[in-house]
mmCIF file of C-alpha atoms in Angstrom:
data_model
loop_
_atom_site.group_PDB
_atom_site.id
_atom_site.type_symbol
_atom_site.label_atom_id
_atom_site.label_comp_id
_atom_site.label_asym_id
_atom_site.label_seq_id
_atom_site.Cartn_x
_atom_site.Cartn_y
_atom_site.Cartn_z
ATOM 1 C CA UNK C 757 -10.370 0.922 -10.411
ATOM 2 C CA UNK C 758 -12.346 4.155 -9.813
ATOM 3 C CA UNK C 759 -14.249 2.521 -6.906
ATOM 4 C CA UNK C 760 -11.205 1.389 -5.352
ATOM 5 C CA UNK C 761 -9.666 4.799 -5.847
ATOM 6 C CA UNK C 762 -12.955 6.229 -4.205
ATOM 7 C CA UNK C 763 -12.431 3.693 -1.542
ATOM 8 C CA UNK C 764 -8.849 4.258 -0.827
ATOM 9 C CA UNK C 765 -9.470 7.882 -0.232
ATOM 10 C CA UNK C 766 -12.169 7.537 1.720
ATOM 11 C CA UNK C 767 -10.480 4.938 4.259
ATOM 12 C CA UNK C 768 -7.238 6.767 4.481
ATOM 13 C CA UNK C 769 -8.560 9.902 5.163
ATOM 14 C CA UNK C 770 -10.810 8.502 8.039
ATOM 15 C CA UNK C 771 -7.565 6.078 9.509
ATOM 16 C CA UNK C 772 -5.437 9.291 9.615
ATOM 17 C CA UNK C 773 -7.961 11.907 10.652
ATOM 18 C CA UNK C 774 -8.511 9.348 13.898
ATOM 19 C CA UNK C 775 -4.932 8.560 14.278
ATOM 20 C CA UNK C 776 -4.132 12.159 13.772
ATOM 21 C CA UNK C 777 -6.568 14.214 15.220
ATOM 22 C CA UNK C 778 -7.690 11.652 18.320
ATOM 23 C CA UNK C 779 -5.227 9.645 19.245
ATOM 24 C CA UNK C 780 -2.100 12.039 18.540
ATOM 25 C CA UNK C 781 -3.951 15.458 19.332
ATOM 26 C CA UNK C 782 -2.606 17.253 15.660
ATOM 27 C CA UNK C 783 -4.990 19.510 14.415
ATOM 28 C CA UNK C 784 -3.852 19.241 10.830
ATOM 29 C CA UNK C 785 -6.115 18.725 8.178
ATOM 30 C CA UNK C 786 -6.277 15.748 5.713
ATOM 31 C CA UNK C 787 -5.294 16.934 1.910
ATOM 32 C CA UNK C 788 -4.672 15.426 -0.982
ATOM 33 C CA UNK C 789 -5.122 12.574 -2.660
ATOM 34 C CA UNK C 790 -1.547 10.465 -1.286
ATOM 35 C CA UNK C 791 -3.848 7.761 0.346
ATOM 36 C CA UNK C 792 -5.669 6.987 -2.504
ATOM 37 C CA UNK C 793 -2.695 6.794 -4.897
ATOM 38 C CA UNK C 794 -1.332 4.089 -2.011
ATOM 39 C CA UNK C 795 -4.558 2.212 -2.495
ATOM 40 C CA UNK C 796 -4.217 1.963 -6.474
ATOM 41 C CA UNK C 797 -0.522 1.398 -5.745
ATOM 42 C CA UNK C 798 -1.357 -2.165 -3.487
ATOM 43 C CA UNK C 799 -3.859 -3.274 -5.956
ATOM 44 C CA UNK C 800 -1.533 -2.643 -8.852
ATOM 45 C CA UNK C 801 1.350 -4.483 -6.866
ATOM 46 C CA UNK C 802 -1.589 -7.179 -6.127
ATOM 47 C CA UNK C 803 -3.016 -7.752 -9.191
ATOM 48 C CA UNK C 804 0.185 -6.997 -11.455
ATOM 49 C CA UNK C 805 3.283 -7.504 -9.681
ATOM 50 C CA UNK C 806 5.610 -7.929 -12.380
ATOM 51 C CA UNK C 807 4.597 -5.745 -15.010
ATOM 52 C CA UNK C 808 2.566 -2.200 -15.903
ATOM 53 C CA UNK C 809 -0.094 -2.323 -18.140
ATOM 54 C CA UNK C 810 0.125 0.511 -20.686
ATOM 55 C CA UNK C 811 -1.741 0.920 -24.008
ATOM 56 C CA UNK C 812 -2.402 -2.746 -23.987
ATOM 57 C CA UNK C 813 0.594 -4.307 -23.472
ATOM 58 C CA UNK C 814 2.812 -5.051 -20.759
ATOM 59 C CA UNK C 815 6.173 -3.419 -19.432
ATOM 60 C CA UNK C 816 7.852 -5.401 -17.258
ATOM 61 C CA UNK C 817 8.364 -3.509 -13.929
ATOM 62 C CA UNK C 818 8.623 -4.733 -10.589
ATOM 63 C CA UNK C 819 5.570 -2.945 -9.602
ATOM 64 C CA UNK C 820 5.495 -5.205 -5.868
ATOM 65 C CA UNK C 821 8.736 -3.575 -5.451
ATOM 66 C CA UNK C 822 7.981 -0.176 -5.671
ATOM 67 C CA UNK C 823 4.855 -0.827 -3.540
ATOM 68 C CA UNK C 824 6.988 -2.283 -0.842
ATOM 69 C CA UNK C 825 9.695 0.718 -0.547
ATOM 70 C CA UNK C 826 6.377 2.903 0.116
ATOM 71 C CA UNK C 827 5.583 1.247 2.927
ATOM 72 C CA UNK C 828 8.508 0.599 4.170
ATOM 73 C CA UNK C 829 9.253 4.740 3.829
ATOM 74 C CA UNK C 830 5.952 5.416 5.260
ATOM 75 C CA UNK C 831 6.506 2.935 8.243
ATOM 76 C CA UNK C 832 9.656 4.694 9.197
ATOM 77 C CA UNK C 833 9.218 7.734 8.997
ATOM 78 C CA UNK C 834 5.390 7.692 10.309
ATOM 79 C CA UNK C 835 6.248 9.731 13.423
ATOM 80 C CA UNK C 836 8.244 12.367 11.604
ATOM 81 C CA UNK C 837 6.869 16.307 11.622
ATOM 82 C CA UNK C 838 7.836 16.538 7.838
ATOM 83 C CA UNK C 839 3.928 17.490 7.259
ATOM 84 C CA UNK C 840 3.216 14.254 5.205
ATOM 85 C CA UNK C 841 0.126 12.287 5.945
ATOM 86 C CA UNK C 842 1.992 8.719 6.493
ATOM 87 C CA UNK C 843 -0.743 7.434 8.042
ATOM 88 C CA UNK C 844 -3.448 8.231 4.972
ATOM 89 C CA UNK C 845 -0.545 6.719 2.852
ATOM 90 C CA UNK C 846 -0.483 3.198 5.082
ATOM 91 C CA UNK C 847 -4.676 3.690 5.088
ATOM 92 C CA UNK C 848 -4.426 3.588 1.203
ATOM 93 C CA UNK C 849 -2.781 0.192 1.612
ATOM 94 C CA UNK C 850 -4.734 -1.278 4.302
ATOM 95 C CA UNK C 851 -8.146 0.114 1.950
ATOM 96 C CA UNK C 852 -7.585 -2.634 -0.570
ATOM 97 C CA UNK C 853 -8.559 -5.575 2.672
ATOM 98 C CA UNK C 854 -12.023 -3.788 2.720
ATOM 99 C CA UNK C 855 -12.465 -3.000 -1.052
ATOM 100 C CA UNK C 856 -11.402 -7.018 -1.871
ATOM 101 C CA UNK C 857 -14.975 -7.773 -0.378
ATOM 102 C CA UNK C 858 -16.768 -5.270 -2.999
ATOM 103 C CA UNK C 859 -14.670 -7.141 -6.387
ATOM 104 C CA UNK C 860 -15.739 -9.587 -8.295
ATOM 105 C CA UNK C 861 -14.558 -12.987 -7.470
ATOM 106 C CA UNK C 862 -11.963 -13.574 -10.106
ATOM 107 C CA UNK C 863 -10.945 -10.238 -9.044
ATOM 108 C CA UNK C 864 -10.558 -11.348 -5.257
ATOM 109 C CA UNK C 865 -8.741 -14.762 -6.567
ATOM 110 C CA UNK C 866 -6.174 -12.820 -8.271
ATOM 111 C CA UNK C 867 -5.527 -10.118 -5.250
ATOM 112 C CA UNK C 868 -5.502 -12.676 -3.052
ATOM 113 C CA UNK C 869 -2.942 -14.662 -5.438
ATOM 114 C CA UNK C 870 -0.894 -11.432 -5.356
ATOM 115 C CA UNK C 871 -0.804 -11.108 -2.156
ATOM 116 C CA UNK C 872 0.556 -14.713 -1.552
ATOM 117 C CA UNK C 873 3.306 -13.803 -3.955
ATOM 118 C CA UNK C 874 4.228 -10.458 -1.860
ATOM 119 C CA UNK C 875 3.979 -11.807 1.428
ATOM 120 C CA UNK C 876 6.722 -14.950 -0.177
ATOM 121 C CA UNK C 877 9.102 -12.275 -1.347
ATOM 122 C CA UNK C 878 8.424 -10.242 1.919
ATOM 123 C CA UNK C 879 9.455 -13.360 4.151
ATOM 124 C CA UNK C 880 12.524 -14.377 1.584
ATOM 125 C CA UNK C 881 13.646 -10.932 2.186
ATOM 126 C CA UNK C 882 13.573 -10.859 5.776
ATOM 127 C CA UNK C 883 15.105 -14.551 5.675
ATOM 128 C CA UNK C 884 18.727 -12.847 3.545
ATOM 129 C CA UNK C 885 18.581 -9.715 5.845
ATOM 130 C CA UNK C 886 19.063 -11.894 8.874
ATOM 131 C CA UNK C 887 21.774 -14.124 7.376
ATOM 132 C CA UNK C 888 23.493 -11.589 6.170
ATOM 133 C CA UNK C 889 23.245 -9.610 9.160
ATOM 134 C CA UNK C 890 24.763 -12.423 11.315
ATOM 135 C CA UNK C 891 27.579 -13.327 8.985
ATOM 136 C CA UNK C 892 30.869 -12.967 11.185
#
């Protein structure tokens, strides 16, 4: 986990220091560690998406959940001037793509399994939000 930590922080500060400082022109410095806490956040939601690990055993917790309400917060509110680095949060997500190729294999099965499993509830999500938007 330290690697992908390491990894996380590394890619979100770069993906919102060029979004930030080339593309949008705001001098602001990159601080903290948000981007890499969204990077451990995706591969938690990944690997465990039901349940936190703690002291060996497992608390069920709908970890994917969680994950997904942080992106959607960061998504919407990415062009706010609240002074929070959205897009070093949304790099610390999009980190865990390139750090899959640096896992082990069983590793990569089970993120990619996760991911499967978030992108079905993502799409059975947006599925009720349009029928229930459209009910007369």
């Amino acid at each position: 986990m330290a690697f992908v930590f390491f990894m996380a922080a590394l890619i979100s500060s770069l993906l919102d220091s060029f979004i930030r400082g080339v593309i949008l022109h705001d001098p602001t410095p990159v601080v903290g560690a948000s981007g890499a806490i969204s990077g451990i956040a995706a591969v938690a939601a990944l690997l465990s998406p039901f349940s936190l690990r703690f002291n060996q055993r497992n608390i069920p917790f709908p970890v994917f959940l969680v994950a997904w309400i942080m992106v959607y917060s960061d998504i919407t509110n990415v062009f706010t001037e609240d002074g929070v680095a959205r897009w070093a949060h949304l790099g610390g997500f999009i980190s865990v793509i390139f750090a899959a190729y640096f896992l082990k294999p069983t590793e990569r099965k089970q993120l990619h399994s996760g991911f499967i499993l978030n992108l079905i509830f993502i799409i059975l999500t947006l599925i009720l939000a349009f029928f229930y938007s459209n009910r007369s």
